[in-house]
Amino acid sequence: MNNEFDFITRNFLPLAKNTESMHLMNDAAYIKNKNLVISSDMMIENVHFKKNDSPYNIARKLLRVNLSDLSSMGSEPYGYILNLAIPKTKNNSWVSMFCEGLKIEQKQFKLKLFGGDISFSKSIFLSITIFGKNKMKPHNLNSAKENSDIFVSGYIGDAALGFFLENTNKIKEYLDPDDLDYFRDSFWMPKPRINLGQNLNGFANSCTDISDGLLSDLNKIAFHSKLMAEIDITKIPLSNKSKKVKSLFSNTKKFWEIVLSGGEDYELIFSMNKQKQKVFFNDQRLNKNKITKIGSFKKGKGVFVYDNKNKRILYKKMGFCHF
């Protein structure tokens, strides 16, 4: 056998002890189950992370951002295929730490590794194709309804502020180490809303996760649903630590641009009609989820943001774009 097979056997076979992987000896996995939801996401050096970032954190985030796609579809995690390209200078310790990150996430979210591919490259390239199970019709981007209300889970902007603070010293000096750790963790360890996504089945008429920025991802729903989204900036849920950072900004509009357009939240943004809200929000299982109404869909097109005086706020940047 060649070095590639040895490399796979040593590092990835221990993660793939399931019949569907066919022990990583074939070109594909064999999955008998139906009702599968499939998604794919990648992370690239100098785009999504830096050269010297922890491979343990990179692996955990890579799986979590893919899991977030499943949550937005109301799906239960099942398994994944991994594609990995790394420089020859990356030694076994880098790969071992990377696999440790995958291992802890596999255990937490009950995932299986089915297989994948590896290669060498000048920069690190990582890609996952993830599979989820869904017995009900998945949520769509093009099915928002007029007069439905818009909701988000969790807090918005913590991850984007984490990235911002990593690349500036102007505000860092006014924050405690605990504050900086919180924002760093928010960026590296997003929380895929798997349970909430499943609870939304049959209730939400549209849903997606916030990866490229709230404005950008909301605009996708509005565009594909041929509707206009109106949101109230005073309703956007901020963590106490984000409010602390906000007080340090001399330019409040700049702060909100980071929060609304920075992305990396991986919270869910969804819409629901008022009739279904009466039933949905009586479910006691939802108490552990922070869900906030931020606006509604109307006739028209685009995304409109209003301040506390009902004055429209214009932003040049809607969100992150790869091109």
Coordinates of C-alpha atoms in Angstrom, one line a residue:
M1 CA 0.0 0.0 0.0
N2 CA 1.1 3.6 -0.6
N3 CA 1.8 6.4 1.8
E4 CA -1.7 7.9 1.2
F5 CA -3.4 4.8 2.3
D6 CA -1.2 4.6 5.4
F7 CA -2.0 8.3 6.1
I8 CA -5.8 7.6 5.8
T9 CA -5.6 4.4 7.9
R10 CA -3.6 6.0 10.7
N11 CA -5.6 9.2 11.0
F12 CA -9.1 8.8 9.6
L13 CA -10.0 5.1 9.8
P14 CA -10.5 5.4 13.6
L15 CA -13.1 8.0 12.9
A16 CA -14.9 5.9 10.3
K17 CA -15.8 2.7 12.2
N18 CA -19.2 2.3 10.6
T19 CA -20.5 0.0 7.9
E20 CA -21.5 2.9 5.6
S21 CA -17.9 4.0 5.2
M22 CA -17.0 0.6 3.9
H23 CA -13.8 1.0 5.9
L24 CA -12.6 3.8 3.6
M25 CA -11.6 1.2 1.0
N26 CA -13.9 2.3 -1.8
D27 CA -14.5 5.4 -3.8
A28 CA -17.8 6.2 -2.1
A29 CA -20.0 5.4 0.9
Y30 CA -23.0 3.2 0.6
I31 CA -26.1 4.6 2.5
K32 CA -29.3 2.6 2.4
N33 CA -31.4 5.2 4.2
K34 CA -33.7 7.6 2.3
N35 CA -34.9 11.1 3.2
L36 CA -31.3 12.3 3.2
V37 CA -30.4 16.0 3.2
I38 CA -27.0 16.8 1.7
S39 CA -24.9 20.0 2.0
S40 CA -21.3 21.0 1.5
D41 CA -19.2 23.8 2.9
M42 CA -15.5 24.6 2.7
M43 CA -12.8 26.5 4.7
I44 CA -9.7 27.9 3.0
E45 CA -6.5 29.3 4.5
N46 CA -6.3 33.1 4.4
V47 CA -10.0 33.3 3.6
H48 CA -11.6 31.6 6.6
F49 CA -8.7 31.1 8.9
K50 CA -5.0 32.0 9.2
K51 CA -1.9 29.8 8.6
N52 CA -1.1 29.4 12.3
D53 CA -4.6 29.0 13.7
S54 CA -5.2 25.9 15.8
P55 CA -6.0 22.8 13.6
Y56 CA -8.2 21.6 16.5
N57 CA -10.3 24.7 16.3
I58 CA -10.4 24.6 12.5
A59 CA -11.7 21.1 12.5
R60 CA -14.4 21.8 15.0
K61 CA -15.6 24.9 13.2
L62 CA -15.5 23.1 9.9
L63 CA -18.0 20.5 11.1
R64 CA -20.1 23.0 13.0
V65 CA -20.7 25.3 10.0
N66 CA -21.7 22.3 7.9
L67 CA -24.0 21.2 10.8
S68 CA -25.6 24.6 10.7
D69 CA -26.7 24.0 7.1
L70 CA -28.5 20.9 8.4
S71 CA -30.2 22.8 11.2
S72 CA -31.5 25.4 8.7
M73 CA -33.1 22.5 6.8
G74 CA -34.7 21.0 10.0
S75 CA -32.5 17.9 9.7
E76 CA -30.9 15.4 12.0
P77 CA -27.1 15.0 11.6
Y78 CA -26.1 11.6 10.1
G79 CA -22.6 11.6 8.5
Y80 CA -20.1 13.4 6.4
I81 CA -17.4 13.1 3.7
L82 CA -14.1 15.0 4.2
N83 CA -11.8 16.5 1.6
L84 CA -8.4 17.7 2.8
A85 CA -5.5 19.4 1.0
I86 CA -2.5 20.5 3.1
P87 CA 1.1 21.6 2.5
K88 CA 3.8 19.0 2.8
T89 CA 5.2 21.1 5.6
K90 CA 2.2 20.3 7.8
N91 CA 3.4 17.4 10.0
N92 CA 1.6 14.6 11.7
S93 CA 1.0 16.6 14.8
W94 CA -1.1 19.1 12.8
V95 CA -3.2 16.3 11.4
S96 CA -3.5 14.6 14.8
M97 CA -4.8 17.8 16.4
F98 CA -7.2 18.3 13.4
C99 CA -8.6 14.7 13.9
E100 CA -9.0 15.3 17.6
G101 CA -11.2 18.3 16.8
L102 CA -13.3 16.1 14.4
K103 CA -13.5 13.4 17.0
I104 CA -15.0 15.6 19.7
E105 CA -17.6 17.0 17.3
Q106 CA -18.5 13.5 15.9
K107 CA -19.2 12.4 19.5
Q108 CA -21.2 15.4 20.4
F109 CA -23.4 15.5 17.3
K110 CA -23.5 11.7 16.7
L111 CA -21.8 11.9 13.3
K112 CA -20.1 9.3 11.1
L113 CA -17.2 9.8 8.8
F114 CA -18.0 8.0 5.5
G115 CA -14.8 8.8 3.5
G116 CA -13.4 11.5 1.3
D117 CA -10.1 12.5 -0.4
I118 CA -6.7 13.9 0.5
S119 CA -4.0 15.8 -1.4
F120 CA -1.1 18.2 -1.0
S121 CA -1.4 21.9 -1.8
K122 CA 0.4 25.1 -1.1
S123 CA -2.3 26.3 1.2
I124 CA -4.8 24.4 3.4
F125 CA -8.1 23.6 1.7
L126 CA -10.8 21.8 3.7
S127 CA -14.3 20.7 2.4
I128 CA -17.1 18.7 4.0
T129 CA -20.1 17.2 2.4
I130 CA -22.6 16.5 5.1
F131 CA -25.7 14.3 5.2
G132 CA -28.7 14.7 7.4
K133 CA -32.0 12.9 7.8
N134 CA -35.4 14.6 7.5
K135 CA -38.7 12.8 7.5
M136 CA -40.6 16.1 6.8
K137 CA -40.3 18.5 3.9
P138 CA -37.1 20.7 4.5
H139 CA -37.3 24.4 5.0
N140 CA -36.9 26.5 1.9
L141 CA -35.5 30.0 1.0
N142 CA -38.3 30.8 -1.4
S143 CA -41.4 30.1 0.7
A144 CA -41.7 33.1 3.0
K145 CA -45.2 34.5 3.1
E146 CA -46.5 38.0 3.1
N147 CA -47.2 39.3 6.7
S148 CA -45.2 36.5 8.2
D149 CA -43.0 37.7 11.1
I150 CA -39.2 37.3 11.0
F151 CA -37.3 35.8 13.9
V152 CA -33.7 35.0 14.8
S153 CA -32.2 32.6 17.3
G154 CA -29.5 33.5 19.9
Y155 CA -27.5 36.7 19.7
I156 CA -26.4 38.5 16.5
G157 CA -22.9 39.9 15.9
D158 CA -20.8 38.2 18.6
A159 CA -18.8 36.2 16.0
A160 CA -18.3 39.1 13.7
L161 CA -17.1 41.2 16.6
G162 CA -14.8 38.4 17.5
F163 CA -13.2 38.6 14.1
F164 CA -13.1 42.4 14.2
L165 CA -11.4 42.4 17.6
E166 CA -8.7 39.9 16.4
N167 CA -7.7 42.5 13.8
T168 CA -7.8 45.8 15.7
N169 CA -6.2 47.1 18.8
K170 CA -8.3 50.3 19.2
I171 CA -11.0 48.7 21.3
K172 CA -9.2 45.6 22.7
E173 CA -7.5 47.6 25.4
Y174 CA -10.8 48.5 27.0
L175 CA -12.0 44.9 27.3
D176 CA -11.3 42.3 29.9
P177 CA -9.6 39.0 29.0
D178 CA -13.0 37.3 29.7
D179 CA -14.6 39.5 27.1
L180 CA -12.0 38.7 24.5
D181 CA -12.3 35.0 25.2
Y182 CA -16.1 35.2 24.8
F183 CA -15.8 36.9 21.4
R184 CA -13.0 34.5 20.2
D185 CA -15.1 31.5 21.2
S186 CA -18.2 33.0 19.4
F187 CA -16.1 33.1 16.2
W188 CA -14.5 29.7 16.5
M189 CA -17.3 27.7 18.1
P190 CA -20.7 28.5 16.6
K191 CA -23.6 26.6 18.0
P192 CA -25.6 24.8 15.2
R193 CA -29.2 25.0 16.2
I194 CA -30.0 21.4 15.4
N195 CA -32.9 21.0 17.8
L196 CA -34.5 24.3 17.0
G197 CA -34.3 23.6 13.3
Q198 CA -36.1 20.3 13.8
N199 CA -38.8 22.0 16.0
L200 CA -39.4 24.4 13.2
N201 CA -40.5 21.6 10.9
G202 CA -44.2 22.3 10.0
F203 CA -44.1 25.8 11.5
A204 CA -41.6 28.0 9.7
N205 CA -42.4 29.0 6.1
S206 CA -38.8 29.9 5.4
C207 CA -35.5 29.4 7.2
T208 CA -31.8 29.7 6.7
D209 CA -28.7 30.1 8.8
I210 CA -26.8 33.3 9.2
S211 CA -23.4 32.7 7.7
D212 CA -22.7 35.7 5.4
G213 CA -24.5 38.3 7.6
L214 CA -28.0 38.9 8.7
L215 CA -28.8 41.4 6.0
S216 CA -27.3 39.2 3.2
D217 CA -29.0 36.0 4.3
L218 CA -32.3 37.7 4.9
N219 CA -32.1 39.3 1.5
K220 CA -31.7 35.8 0.0
I221 CA -35.1 34.8 1.5
A222 CA -36.7 38.0 0.4
F223 CA -35.4 37.8 -3.1
H224 CA -36.3 34.1 -3.6
S225 CA -39.7 34.7 -2.0
K226 CA -40.3 37.9 -4.1
L227 CA -41.1 39.9 -0.9
M228 CA -39.7 42.8 1.0
A229 CA -38.3 42.3 4.5
E230 CA -38.6 45.1 7.1
I231 CA -36.6 44.9 10.4
D232 CA -36.3 47.1 13.4
I233 CA -32.7 47.6 14.5
T234 CA -33.7 48.1 18.1
K235 CA -35.0 44.5 18.1
I236 CA -31.8 42.9 17.1
P237 CA -30.7 40.8 20.0
L238 CA -27.2 41.7 21.4
S239 CA -25.3 40.0 24.1
N240 CA -24.3 42.0 27.1
K241 CA -20.7 41.9 26.0
S242 CA -21.7 43.2 22.5
K243 CA -23.5 46.0 24.2
K244 CA -20.3 46.8 26.1
V245 CA -18.4 46.9 22.8
K246 CA -21.1 49.1 21.2
S247 CA -20.5 51.7 24.0
L248 CA -16.9 51.9 22.9
F249 CA -17.7 52.8 19.2
S250 CA -17.7 56.5 18.4
N251 CA -19.4 55.6 15.1
T252 CA -22.6 53.5 16.0
K253 CA -23.4 52.9 12.4
K254 CA -20.0 51.2 12.0
F255 CA -20.8 48.9 14.9
W256 CA -24.2 47.9 13.4
E257 CA -22.6 47.3 10.0
I258 CA -20.3 44.8 11.6
V259 CA -23.1 43.1 13.6
L260 CA -25.6 43.0 10.6
S261 CA -23.1 42.3 7.8
G262 CA -20.2 40.5 9.4
G263 CA -21.6 37.0 9.3
E264 CA -20.3 33.9 11.1
D265 CA -23.3 33.9 13.5
Y266 CA -24.7 30.5 12.3
E267 CA -27.9 31.4 14.1
L268 CA -31.2 30.6 12.4
I269 CA -33.3 33.3 10.7
F270 CA -36.8 32.2 9.9
S271 CA -40.4 33.4 9.2
M272 CA -43.7 32.2 10.6
N273 CA -47.3 33.2 10.2
K274 CA -49.2 34.5 13.3
Q275 CA -51.5 31.5 13.4
K276 CA -48.7 29.0 13.7
Q277 CA -46.8 31.2 16.2
K278 CA -49.7 30.7 18.7
V279 CA -48.9 26.9 18.8
F280 CA -45.2 27.1 18.2
F281 CA -44.3 29.4 21.1
N282 CA -46.4 27.3 23.6
D283 CA -43.9 24.5 23.2
Q284 CA -41.9 24.3 26.4
R285 CA -38.9 22.7 24.6
L286 CA -38.3 26.1 23.1
N287 CA -37.6 27.8 26.5
K288 CA -33.8 27.1 26.2
N289 CA -33.7 28.9 22.8
K290 CA -33.5 32.6 22.7
I291 CA -35.8 33.6 19.9
T292 CA -36.4 37.2 18.9
K293 CA -38.9 38.8 16.5
I294 CA -37.1 41.4 14.5
G295 CA -39.5 42.3 11.7
S296 CA -41.8 41.0 9.0
F297 CA -42.3 40.4 5.3
K298 CA -44.4 42.7 3.2
K299 CA -45.1 43.2 -0.5
G300 CA -42.2 44.6 -2.4
K301 CA -38.5 43.7 -2.6
G302 CA -35.3 44.2 -0.7
V303 CA -34.4 44.5 2.9
F304 CA -35.2 47.7 4.9
V305 CA -33.7 48.5 8.3
Y306 CA -35.4 51.1 10.5
D307 CA -34.2 52.9 13.7
N308 CA -36.1 53.7 16.8
K309 CA -37.7 56.7 15.0
N310 CA -38.8 54.6 12.1
K311 CA -36.2 56.2 9.9
R312 CA -34.6 53.9 7.3
I313 CA -30.9 53.2 7.7
L314 CA -28.8 52.5 4.6
Y315 CA -25.8 50.2 4.6
K316 CA -23.3 49.9 1.8
K317 CA -22.3 46.4 2.8
M318 CA -25.0 43.6 3.0
G319 CA -22.6 40.8 4.0
F320 CA -19.6 38.7 3.2
C321 CA -19.1 37.7 -0.4
H322 CA -16.5 35.2 -1.7
F323 CA -16.2 36.9 -5.1

